[in-house]
Short mmCIF file of C-alpha atoms in Angstrom, two decimals:
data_model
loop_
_atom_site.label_atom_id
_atom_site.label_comp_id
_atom_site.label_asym_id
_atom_site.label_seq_id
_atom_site.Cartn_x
_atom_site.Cartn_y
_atom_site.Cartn_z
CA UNK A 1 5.52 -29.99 -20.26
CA UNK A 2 4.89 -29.23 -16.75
CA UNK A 3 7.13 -29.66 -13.71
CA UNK A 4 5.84 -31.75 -10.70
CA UNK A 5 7.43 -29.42 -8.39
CA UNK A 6 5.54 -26.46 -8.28
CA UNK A 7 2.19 -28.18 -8.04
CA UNK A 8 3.54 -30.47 -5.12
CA UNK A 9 5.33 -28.48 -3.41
CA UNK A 10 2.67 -26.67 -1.48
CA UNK A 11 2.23 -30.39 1.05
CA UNK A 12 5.76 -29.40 2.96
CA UNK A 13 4.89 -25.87 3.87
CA UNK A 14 3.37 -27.59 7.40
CA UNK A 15 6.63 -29.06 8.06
CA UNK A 16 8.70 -25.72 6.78
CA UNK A 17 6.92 -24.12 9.43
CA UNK A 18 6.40 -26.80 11.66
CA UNK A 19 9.01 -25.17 14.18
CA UNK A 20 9.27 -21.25 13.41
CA UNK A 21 8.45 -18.99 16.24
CA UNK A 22 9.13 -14.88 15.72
CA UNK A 23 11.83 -13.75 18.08
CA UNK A 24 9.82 -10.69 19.45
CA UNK A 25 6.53 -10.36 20.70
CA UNK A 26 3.96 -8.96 18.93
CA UNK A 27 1.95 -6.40 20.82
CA UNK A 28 -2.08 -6.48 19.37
CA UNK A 29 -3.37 -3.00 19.93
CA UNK A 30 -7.43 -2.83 20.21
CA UNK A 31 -9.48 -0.84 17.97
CA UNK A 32 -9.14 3.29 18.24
CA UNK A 33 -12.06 4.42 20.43
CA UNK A 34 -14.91 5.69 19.31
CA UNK A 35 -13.93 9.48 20.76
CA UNK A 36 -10.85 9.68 18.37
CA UNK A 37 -13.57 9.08 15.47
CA UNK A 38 -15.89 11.63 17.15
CA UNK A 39 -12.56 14.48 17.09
CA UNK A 40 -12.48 13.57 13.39
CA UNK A 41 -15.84 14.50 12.64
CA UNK A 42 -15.50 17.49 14.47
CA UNK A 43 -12.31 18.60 11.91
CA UNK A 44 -14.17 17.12 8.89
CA UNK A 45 -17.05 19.41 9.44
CA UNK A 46 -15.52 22.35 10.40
CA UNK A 47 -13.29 22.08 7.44
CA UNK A 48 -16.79 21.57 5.90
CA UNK A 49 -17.98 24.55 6.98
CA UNK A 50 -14.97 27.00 6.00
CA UNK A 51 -15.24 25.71 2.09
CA UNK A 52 -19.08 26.37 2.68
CA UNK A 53 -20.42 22.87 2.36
CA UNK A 54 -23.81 22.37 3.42
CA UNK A 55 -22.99 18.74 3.30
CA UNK A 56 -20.52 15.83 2.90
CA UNK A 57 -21.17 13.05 0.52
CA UNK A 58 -18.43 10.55 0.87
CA UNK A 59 -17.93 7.61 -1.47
CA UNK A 60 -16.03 3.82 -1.70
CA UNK A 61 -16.97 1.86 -4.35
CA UNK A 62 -16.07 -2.05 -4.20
CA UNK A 63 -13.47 -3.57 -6.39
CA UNK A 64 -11.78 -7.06 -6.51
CA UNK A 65 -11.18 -9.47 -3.88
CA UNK A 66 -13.66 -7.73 -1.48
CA UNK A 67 -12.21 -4.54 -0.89
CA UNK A 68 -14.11 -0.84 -0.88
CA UNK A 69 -11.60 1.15 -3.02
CA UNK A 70 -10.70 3.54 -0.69
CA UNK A 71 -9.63 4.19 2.65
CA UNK A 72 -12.39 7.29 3.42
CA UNK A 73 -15.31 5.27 5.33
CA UNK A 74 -13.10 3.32 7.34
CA UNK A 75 -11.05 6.37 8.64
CA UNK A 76 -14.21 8.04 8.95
CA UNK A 77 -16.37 5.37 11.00
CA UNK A 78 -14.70 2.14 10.45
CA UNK A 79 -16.81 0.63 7.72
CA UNK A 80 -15.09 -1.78 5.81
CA UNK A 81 -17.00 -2.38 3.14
CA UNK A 82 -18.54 -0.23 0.23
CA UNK A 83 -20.77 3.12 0.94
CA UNK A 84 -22.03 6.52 0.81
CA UNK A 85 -21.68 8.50 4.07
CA UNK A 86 -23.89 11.83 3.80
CA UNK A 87 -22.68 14.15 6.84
CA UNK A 88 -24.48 16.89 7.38
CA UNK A 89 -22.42 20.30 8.17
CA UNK A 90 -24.97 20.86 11.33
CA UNK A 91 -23.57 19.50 13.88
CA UNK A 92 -26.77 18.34 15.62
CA UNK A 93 -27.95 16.11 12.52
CA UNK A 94 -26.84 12.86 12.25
CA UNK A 95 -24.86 11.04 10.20
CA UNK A 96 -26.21 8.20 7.54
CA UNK A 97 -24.78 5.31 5.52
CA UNK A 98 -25.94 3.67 2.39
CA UNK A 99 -24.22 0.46 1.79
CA UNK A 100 -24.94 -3.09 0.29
CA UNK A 101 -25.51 -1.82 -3.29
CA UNK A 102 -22.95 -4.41 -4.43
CA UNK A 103 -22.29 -8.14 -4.67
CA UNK A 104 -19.73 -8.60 -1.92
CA UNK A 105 -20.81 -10.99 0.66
CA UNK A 106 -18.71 -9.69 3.74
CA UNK A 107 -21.25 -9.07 6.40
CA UNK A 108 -20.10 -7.21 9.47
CA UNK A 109 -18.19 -8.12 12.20
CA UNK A 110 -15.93 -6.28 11.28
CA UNK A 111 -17.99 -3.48 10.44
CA UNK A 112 -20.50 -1.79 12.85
CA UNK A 113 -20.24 1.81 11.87
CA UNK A 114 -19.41 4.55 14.46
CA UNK A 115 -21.46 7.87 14.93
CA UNK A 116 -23.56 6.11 12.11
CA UNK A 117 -27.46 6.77 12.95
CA UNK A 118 -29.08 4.92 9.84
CA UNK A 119 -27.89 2.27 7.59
CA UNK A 120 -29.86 1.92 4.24
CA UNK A 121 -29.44 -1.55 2.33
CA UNK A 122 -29.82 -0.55 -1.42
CA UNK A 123 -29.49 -3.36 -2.26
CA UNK A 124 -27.64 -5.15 -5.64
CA UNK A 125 -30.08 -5.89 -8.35
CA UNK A 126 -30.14 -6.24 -12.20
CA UNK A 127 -31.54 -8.90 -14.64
CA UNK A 128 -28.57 -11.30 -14.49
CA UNK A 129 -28.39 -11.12 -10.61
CA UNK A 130 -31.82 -10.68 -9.47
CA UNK A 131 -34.08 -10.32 -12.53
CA UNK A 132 -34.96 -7.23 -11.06
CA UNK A 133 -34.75 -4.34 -13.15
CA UNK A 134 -32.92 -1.67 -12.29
CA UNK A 135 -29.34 -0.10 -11.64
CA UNK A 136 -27.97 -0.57 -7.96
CA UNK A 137 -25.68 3.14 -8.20
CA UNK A 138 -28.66 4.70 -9.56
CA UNK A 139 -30.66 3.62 -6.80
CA UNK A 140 -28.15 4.37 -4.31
CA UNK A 141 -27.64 7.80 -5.79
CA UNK A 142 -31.71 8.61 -5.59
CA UNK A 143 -31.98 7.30 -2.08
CA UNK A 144 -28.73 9.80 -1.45
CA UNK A 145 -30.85 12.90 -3.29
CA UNK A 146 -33.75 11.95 -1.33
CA UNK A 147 -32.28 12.07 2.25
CA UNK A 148 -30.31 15.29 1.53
CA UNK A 149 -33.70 16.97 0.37
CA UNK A 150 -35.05 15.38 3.66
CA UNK A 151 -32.21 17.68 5.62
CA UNK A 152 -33.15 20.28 3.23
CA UNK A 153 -30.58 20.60 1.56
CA UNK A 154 -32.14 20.34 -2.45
CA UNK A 155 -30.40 23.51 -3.03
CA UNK A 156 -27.38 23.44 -1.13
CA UNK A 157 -23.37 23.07 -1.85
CA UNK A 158 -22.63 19.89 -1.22
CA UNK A 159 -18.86 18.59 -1.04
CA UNK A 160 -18.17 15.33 -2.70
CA UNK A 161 -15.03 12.97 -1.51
CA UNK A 162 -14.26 9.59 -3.40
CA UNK A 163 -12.20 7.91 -6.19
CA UNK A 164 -12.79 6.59 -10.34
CA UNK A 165 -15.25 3.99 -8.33
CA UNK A 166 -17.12 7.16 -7.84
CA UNK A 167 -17.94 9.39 -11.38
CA UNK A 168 -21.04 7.07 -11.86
CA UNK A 169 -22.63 7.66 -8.50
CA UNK A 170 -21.81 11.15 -8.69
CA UNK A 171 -23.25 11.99 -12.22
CA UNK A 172 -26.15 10.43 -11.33
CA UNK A 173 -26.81 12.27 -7.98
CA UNK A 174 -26.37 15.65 -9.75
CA UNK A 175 -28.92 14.41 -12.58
CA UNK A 176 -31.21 13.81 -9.41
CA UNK A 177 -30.59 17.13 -7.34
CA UNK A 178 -30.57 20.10 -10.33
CA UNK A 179 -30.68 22.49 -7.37
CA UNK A 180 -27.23 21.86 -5.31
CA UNK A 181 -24.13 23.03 -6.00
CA UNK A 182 -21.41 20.07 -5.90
CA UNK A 183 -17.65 20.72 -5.18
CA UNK A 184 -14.77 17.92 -5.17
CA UNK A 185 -13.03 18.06 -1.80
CA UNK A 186 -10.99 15.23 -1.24
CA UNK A 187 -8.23 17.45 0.43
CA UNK A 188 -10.76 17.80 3.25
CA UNK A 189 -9.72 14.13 4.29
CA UNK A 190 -6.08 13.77 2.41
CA UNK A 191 -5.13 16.94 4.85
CA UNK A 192 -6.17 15.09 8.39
CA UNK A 193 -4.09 12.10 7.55
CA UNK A 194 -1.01 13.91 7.09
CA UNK A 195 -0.08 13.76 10.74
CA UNK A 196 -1.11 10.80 12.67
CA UNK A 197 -2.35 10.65 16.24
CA UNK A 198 -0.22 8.64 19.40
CA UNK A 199 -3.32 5.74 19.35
CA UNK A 200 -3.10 5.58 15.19
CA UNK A 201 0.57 5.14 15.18
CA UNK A 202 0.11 1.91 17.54
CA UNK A 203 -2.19 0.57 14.52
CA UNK A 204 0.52 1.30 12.44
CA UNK A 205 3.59 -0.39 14.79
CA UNK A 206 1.51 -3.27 14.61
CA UNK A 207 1.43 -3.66 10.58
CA UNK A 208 5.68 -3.33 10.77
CA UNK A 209 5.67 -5.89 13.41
CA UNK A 210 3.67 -8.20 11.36
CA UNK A 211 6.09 -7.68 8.15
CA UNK A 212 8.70 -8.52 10.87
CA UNK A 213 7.11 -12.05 11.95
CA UNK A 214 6.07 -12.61 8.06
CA UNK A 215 9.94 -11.73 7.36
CA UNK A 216 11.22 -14.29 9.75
CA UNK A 217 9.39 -16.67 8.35
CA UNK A 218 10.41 -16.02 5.14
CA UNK A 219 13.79 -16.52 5.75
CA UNK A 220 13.08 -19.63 7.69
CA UNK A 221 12.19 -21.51 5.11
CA UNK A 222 13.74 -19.59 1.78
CA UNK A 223 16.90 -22.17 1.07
CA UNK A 224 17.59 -23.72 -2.34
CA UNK A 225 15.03 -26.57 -3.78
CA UNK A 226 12.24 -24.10 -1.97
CA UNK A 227 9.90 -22.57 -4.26
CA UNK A 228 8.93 -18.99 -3.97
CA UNK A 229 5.33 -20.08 -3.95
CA UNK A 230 6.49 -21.12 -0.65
CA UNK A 231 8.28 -18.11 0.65
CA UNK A 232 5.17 -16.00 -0.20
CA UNK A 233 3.17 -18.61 1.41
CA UNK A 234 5.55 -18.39 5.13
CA UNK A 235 4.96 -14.94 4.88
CA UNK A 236 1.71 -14.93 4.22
CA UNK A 237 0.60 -17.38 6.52
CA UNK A 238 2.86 -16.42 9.51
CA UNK A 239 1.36 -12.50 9.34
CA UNK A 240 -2.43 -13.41 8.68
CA UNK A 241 -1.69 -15.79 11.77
CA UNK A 242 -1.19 -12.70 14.16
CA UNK A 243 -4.16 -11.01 12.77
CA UNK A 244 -2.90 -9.31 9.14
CA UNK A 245 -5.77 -8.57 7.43
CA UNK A 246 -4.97 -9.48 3.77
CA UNK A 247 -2.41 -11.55 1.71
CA UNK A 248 -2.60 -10.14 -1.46
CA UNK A 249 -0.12 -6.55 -0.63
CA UNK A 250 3.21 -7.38 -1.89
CA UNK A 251 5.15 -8.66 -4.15
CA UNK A 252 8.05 -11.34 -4.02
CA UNK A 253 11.02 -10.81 -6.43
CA UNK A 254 13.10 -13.94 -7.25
CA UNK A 255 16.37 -14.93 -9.60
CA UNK A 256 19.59 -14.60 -10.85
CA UNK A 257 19.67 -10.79 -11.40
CA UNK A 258 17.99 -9.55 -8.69
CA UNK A 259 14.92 -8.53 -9.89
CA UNK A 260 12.28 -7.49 -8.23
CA UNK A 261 8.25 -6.28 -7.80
CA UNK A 262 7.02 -9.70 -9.19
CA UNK A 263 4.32 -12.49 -7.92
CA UNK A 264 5.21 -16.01 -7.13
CA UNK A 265 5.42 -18.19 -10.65
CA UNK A 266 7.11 -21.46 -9.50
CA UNK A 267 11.05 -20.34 -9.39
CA UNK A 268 12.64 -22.99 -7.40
CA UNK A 269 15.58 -21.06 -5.13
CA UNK A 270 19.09 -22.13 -6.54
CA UNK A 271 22.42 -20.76 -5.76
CA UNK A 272 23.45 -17.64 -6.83
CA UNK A 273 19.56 -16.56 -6.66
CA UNK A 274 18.46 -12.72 -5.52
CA UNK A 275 15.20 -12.83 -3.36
CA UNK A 276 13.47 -9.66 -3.23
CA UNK A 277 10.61 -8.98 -0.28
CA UNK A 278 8.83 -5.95 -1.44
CA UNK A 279 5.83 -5.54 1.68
CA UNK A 280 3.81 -3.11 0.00
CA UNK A 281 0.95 -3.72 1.91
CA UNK A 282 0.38 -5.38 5.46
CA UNK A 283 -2.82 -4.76 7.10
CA UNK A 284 -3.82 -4.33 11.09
CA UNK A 285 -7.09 -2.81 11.59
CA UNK A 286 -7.01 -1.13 8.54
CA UNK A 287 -3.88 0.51 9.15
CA UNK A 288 -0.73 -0.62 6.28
CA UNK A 289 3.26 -0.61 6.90
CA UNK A 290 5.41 -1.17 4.10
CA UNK A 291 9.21 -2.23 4.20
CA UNK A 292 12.06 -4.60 1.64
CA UNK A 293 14.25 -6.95 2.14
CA UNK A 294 16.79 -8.98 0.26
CA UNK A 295 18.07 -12.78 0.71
CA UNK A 296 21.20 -13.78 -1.26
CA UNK A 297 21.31 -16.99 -1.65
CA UNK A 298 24.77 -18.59 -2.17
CA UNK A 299 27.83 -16.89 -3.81
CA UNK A 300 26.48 -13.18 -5.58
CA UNK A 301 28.88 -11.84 -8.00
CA UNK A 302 30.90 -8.67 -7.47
CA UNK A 303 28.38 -5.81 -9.03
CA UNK A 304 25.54 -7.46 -7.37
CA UNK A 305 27.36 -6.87 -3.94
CA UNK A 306 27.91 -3.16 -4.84
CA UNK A 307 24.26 -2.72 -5.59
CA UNK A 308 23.40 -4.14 -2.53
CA UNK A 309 25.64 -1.98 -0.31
CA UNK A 310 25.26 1.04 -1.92
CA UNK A 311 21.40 0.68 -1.31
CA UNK A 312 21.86 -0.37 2.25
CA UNK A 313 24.09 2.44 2.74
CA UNK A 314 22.01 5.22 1.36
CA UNK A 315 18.96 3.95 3.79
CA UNK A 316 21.25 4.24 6.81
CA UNK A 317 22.56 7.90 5.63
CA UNK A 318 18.42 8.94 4.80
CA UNK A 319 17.69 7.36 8.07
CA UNK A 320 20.11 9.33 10.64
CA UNK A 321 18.51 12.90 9.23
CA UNK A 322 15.11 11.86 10.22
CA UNK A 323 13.68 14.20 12.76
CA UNK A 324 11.25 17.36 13.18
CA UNK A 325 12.04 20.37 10.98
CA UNK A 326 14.18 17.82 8.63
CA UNK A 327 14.17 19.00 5.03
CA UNK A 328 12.37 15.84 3.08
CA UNK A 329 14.52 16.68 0.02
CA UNK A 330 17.42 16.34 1.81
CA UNK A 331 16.47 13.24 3.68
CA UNK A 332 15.53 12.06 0.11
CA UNK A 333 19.10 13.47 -1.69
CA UNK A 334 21.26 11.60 1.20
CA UNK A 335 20.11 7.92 -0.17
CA UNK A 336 21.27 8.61 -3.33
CA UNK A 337 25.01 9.38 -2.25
CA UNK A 338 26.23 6.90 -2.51
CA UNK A 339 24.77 5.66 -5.36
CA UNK A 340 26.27 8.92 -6.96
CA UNK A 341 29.09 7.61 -5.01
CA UNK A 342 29.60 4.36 -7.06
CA UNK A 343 28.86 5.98 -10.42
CA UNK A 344 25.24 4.91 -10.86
CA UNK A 345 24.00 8.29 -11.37
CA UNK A 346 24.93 11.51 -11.81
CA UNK A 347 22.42 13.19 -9.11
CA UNK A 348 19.64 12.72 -7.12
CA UNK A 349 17.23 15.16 -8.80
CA UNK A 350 13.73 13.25 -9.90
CA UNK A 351 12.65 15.10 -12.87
CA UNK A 352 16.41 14.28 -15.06
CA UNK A 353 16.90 10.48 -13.33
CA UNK A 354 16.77 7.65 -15.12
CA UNK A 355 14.26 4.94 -13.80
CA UNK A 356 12.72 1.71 -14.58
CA UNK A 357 9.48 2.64 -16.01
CA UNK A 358 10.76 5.83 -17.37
CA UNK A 359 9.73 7.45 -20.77
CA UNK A 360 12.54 8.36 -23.16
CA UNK A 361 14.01 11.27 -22.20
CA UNK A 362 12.02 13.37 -24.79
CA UNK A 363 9.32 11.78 -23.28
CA UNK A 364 8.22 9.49 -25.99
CA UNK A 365 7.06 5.52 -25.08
CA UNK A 366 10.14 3.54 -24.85
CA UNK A 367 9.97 0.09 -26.72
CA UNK A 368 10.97 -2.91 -23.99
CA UNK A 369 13.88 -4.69 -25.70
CA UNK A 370 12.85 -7.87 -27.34
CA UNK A 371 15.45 -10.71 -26.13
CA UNK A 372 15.25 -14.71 -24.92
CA UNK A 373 15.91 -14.43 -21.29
CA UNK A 374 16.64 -17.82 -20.08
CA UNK A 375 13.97 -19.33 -16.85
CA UNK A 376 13.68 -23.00 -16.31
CA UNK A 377 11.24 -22.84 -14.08
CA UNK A 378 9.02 -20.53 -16.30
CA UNK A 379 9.76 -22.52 -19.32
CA UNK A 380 9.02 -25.78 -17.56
CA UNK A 381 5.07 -24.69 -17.56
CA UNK A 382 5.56 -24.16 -21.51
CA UNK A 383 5.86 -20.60 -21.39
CA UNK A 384 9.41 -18.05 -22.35
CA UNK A 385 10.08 -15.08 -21.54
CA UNK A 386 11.23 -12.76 -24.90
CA UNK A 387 11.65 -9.40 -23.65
CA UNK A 388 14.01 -7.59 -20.90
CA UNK A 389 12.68 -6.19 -17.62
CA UNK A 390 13.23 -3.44 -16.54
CA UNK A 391 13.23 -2.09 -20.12
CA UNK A 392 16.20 0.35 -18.44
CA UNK A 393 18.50 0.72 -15.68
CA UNK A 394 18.14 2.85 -12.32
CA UNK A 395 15.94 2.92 -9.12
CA UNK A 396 12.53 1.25 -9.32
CA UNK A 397 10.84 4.73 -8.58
CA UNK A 398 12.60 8.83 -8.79
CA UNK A 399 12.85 9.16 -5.14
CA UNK A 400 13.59 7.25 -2.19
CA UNK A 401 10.26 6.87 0.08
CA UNK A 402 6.78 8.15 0.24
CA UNK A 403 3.87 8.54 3.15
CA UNK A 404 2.57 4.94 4.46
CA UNK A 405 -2.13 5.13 5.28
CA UNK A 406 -4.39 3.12 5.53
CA UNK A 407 -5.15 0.44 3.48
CA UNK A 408 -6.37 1.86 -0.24
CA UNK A 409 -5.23 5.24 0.35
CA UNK A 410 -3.34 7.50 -1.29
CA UNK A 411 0.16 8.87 -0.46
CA UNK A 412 -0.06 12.22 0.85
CA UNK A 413 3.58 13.19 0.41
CA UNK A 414 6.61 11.96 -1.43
CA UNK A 415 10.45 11.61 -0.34
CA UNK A 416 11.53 13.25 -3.18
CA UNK A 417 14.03 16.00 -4.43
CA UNK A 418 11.50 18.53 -5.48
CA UNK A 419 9.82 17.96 -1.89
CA UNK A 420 10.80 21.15 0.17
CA UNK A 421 8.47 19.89 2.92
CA UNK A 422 9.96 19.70 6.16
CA UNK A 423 8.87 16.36 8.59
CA UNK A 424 6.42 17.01 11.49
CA UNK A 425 6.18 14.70 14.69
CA UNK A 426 3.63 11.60 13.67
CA UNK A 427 4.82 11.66 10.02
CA UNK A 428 4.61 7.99 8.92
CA UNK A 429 6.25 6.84 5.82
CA UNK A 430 8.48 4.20 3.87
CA UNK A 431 12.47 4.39 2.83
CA UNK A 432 13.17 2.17 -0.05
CA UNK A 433 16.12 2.49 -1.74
CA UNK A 434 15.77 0.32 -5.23
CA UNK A 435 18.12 -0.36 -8.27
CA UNK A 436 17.92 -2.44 -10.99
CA UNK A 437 19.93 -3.41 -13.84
CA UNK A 438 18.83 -5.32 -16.86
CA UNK A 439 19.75 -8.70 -16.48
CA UNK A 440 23.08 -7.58 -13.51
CA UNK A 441 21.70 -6.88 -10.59
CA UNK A 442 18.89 -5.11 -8.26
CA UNK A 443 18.17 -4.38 -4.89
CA UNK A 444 14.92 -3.08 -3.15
CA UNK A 445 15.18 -2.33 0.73
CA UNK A 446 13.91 -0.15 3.26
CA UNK A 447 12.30 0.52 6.48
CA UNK A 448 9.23 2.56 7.59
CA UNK A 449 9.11 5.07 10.54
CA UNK A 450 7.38 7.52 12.41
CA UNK A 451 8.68 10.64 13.54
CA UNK A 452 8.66 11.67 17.16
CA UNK A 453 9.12 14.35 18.90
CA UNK A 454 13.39 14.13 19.38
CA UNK A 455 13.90 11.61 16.54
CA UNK A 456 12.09 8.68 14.87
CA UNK A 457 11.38 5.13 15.89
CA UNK A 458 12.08 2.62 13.08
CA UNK A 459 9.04 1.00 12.95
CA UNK A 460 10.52 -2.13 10.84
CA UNK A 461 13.30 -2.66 13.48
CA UNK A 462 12.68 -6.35 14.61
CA UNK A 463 14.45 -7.57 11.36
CA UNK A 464 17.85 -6.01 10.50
CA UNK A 465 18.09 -3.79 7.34
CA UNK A 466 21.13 -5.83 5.75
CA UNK A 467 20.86 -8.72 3.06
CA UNK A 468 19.91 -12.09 4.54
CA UNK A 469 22.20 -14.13 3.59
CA UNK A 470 21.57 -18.34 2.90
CA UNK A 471 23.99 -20.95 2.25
CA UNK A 472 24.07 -22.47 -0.96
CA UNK A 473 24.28 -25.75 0.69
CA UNK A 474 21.49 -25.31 3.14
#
């Protein structure tokens, strides 16, 4: 049997939000300038040229919910959607893209490629979608071989950047150019985006702010009979109003125990409920933030409140060691004090702590315990739930934090005990201290920062660190 309130819910959220107004402004940097695309070019291809690269080849595929599948051709000319970028080493030749060789229907603005000369449409194809025969990689890959043997470079070295999206493409451009040499060099872009320039970091104080306004609103409307379809929606709606780019990077966790890294299912807030805002993901210009936040709602018990303040804690102790020439593994081993503290573990060292989606110790799958968890609200669409998440107690993750990009990239470094890095001014990057216990309690909360030249700037600032707290009566 299914519950009217999920469905119906969703005709209040208007009058949830009907009077919520962030209490900051939001400041909307403009795009980065076309020069601070032109200095990257200039690194990229002398980097180029000191691994002896002839050439560039640089690949995003496309994957679900329109989105290239990774981060390289926006940060290298600010093309959102999928491509090949072939630079040339030479300074003096110029740069081309080959792009709509997939289905996606996102036409620029935004898009207009910078220090892009020529744009060739591949084209998709294929029986079912044209009936036109033909493979729309392969063809992208033969138009690739052909313009590099244009630039003469049919027997060159040729460095290749891209992700999994990317073996196809790849295999098929070395089928077509027998004579070249080709090298995987993602490092050459991973490296740049390491440190972050004053004009990027404005992209990213943007994101934070709008995980700020979409945590206000949150909060505005989370109270019990709410659902967390609901909350997500605030937040979703209140950040994508200020020009986030997406809705789909984070995760809302929501009941009695705390739990957290979930999607919205129809859980109707009650007293005594744990609400977990894990921002994984907030877009501005193609530049991400991340930060957590809890909401208690009503009376917690007694180990839940321990959790919670031993997590908050060990973000405040992390947080007051961040500056230049800080050691990340120590920044990483204060969180977990006092956590060590409390009795929750024994150390902060990554490769011995337990953690939610750890192996057994000898390293050998772990079975997830088979129980009846009681959910109303789960069980009210016909459904149960039979087994015990997390399938074991600790933090969500082995460390506390880890470098914060651009939207689809990679992490570049880690917060971590067996990190002996030390920070450098225009370091970006999340501190999340998580816990859960099986069916106790769980926290998940943290703030992101950049670090400056005397200290840091907490880029997640505009909403305080500590559990929100809502009536049970409200």
């Amino acid at each position: 049997m299914h519950t009217h309130a999920t469905a119906s819910a969703g005709y209040r959220i208007g009058s949830l939000l009907a009077d919520f107004q962030p209490d900051f402004t939001f400041s909307a940097p403009l795009p980065l300038p076309e020069a601070e695309f032109a200095e990257r070019l200039r690194r990229i291809r002398r980097q180029a040229v000191e691994a002896g690269h002839d050439a560039l080849v640089v690949h995003a595929g496309s994957v679900g919910w329109f989105h290239a599948s990774n981060a390289y051709l926006r940060y290298l000319c600010d093309w959102m959607r999928e491509g090949v970028l072939i630079i040339p080493t030479d300074a003096d030749k110029p740069l081309t893209l080959l792009s709509f060789f997939t289905q996606s229907v996102l036409l620029p603005p935004a898009g207009e490629p910078l220090l892009v000369e020529d744009i060739w449409q591949i084209g998709p194809i294929g029986r079912e979608y044209a009936d036109r025969p033909g493979d729309a990689v392969l063809k992208t890959a033969e138009k690739c071989a052909d313009i590099l043997a244009r630039l003469g470079l049919s027997k060159a070295q040729i460095g290749e950047i891209g992700d999994r999206t990317s073996l196809t493409f790849q295999a098929a451009l070395h089928t077509f150019m027998p004579g070249c040499r080709f090298v995987s060099d993602n490092p050459i872009l991973d490296r740049l985006q390491k440190i972050r320039s004053p004009r990027e970091i404005e992209m990213f104080r943007a994101a934070a702010q709008l995980i700020s306004i979409g945590t206000q609103a949150a909060y505005h409307v989370a109270k019990p009979g709410v659902t967390d379809h609901e909350i997500f929606a605030a937040f979703t709606a209140a950040q994508m109003a200020f020009g986030g780019e997406t809705g789909d990077g984070y995760q809302i966790g929501i009941n009695e125990f705390g739990t957290h890294c979930g999607k919205p299912y129809g859980h109707v807030v009650r007293s005594g409920d744990l609400i977990n805002l894990y921002i994984s993901n907030v877009t501005w210009r193609g530049y991400t933030a991340q930060t957590a936040r809890m909401i208690a709602v009503g009376d917690i018990t007694e180990r839940q409140e321990t959790v919670l303040a031993a997590c908050t804690e060990g973000v405040k102790r992390a947080e007051r060691l961040i500056k230049p020439g800080a050691l990340m593994r120590d920044i990483n081993n204060a969180a977990f004090g006092p956590m060590i503290e409390q009795g929750m573990l024994n150390d902060a060292e990554a490769r011995t702590m337990p953690y939610n989606w750890s192996a057994m110790p000898d390293g050998e799958a772990r079975l997830i315990p088979q129980q009846y968890v009681r959910d109303v609200d789960w069980e009210a669409q016909g459904r149960k739930l039979m087994h015990v998440y997390p399938a074991t107690h600790g933090p969500h993750n082995p460390n506390l934090g880890h470098s914060v990009g651009m939207a689809g990239g990679q992490n570049s470094f880690n917060i971590s005990s067996h990190n002996y890095d030390r920070l450098e001014t225009g370091m970006v990057f999340v501190l999340h201290t998580q816990w859960l216990e099986p069916l106790s309690a769980g926290c998940n909360i943290g703030d992101c920062y950049v670090v400056t030249e005397d200290g840091f700037e907490n880029l997640s600032r505009h909403t305080p660190l500590e559990t929100h707290r809502v009536r049970a009566g409200v």
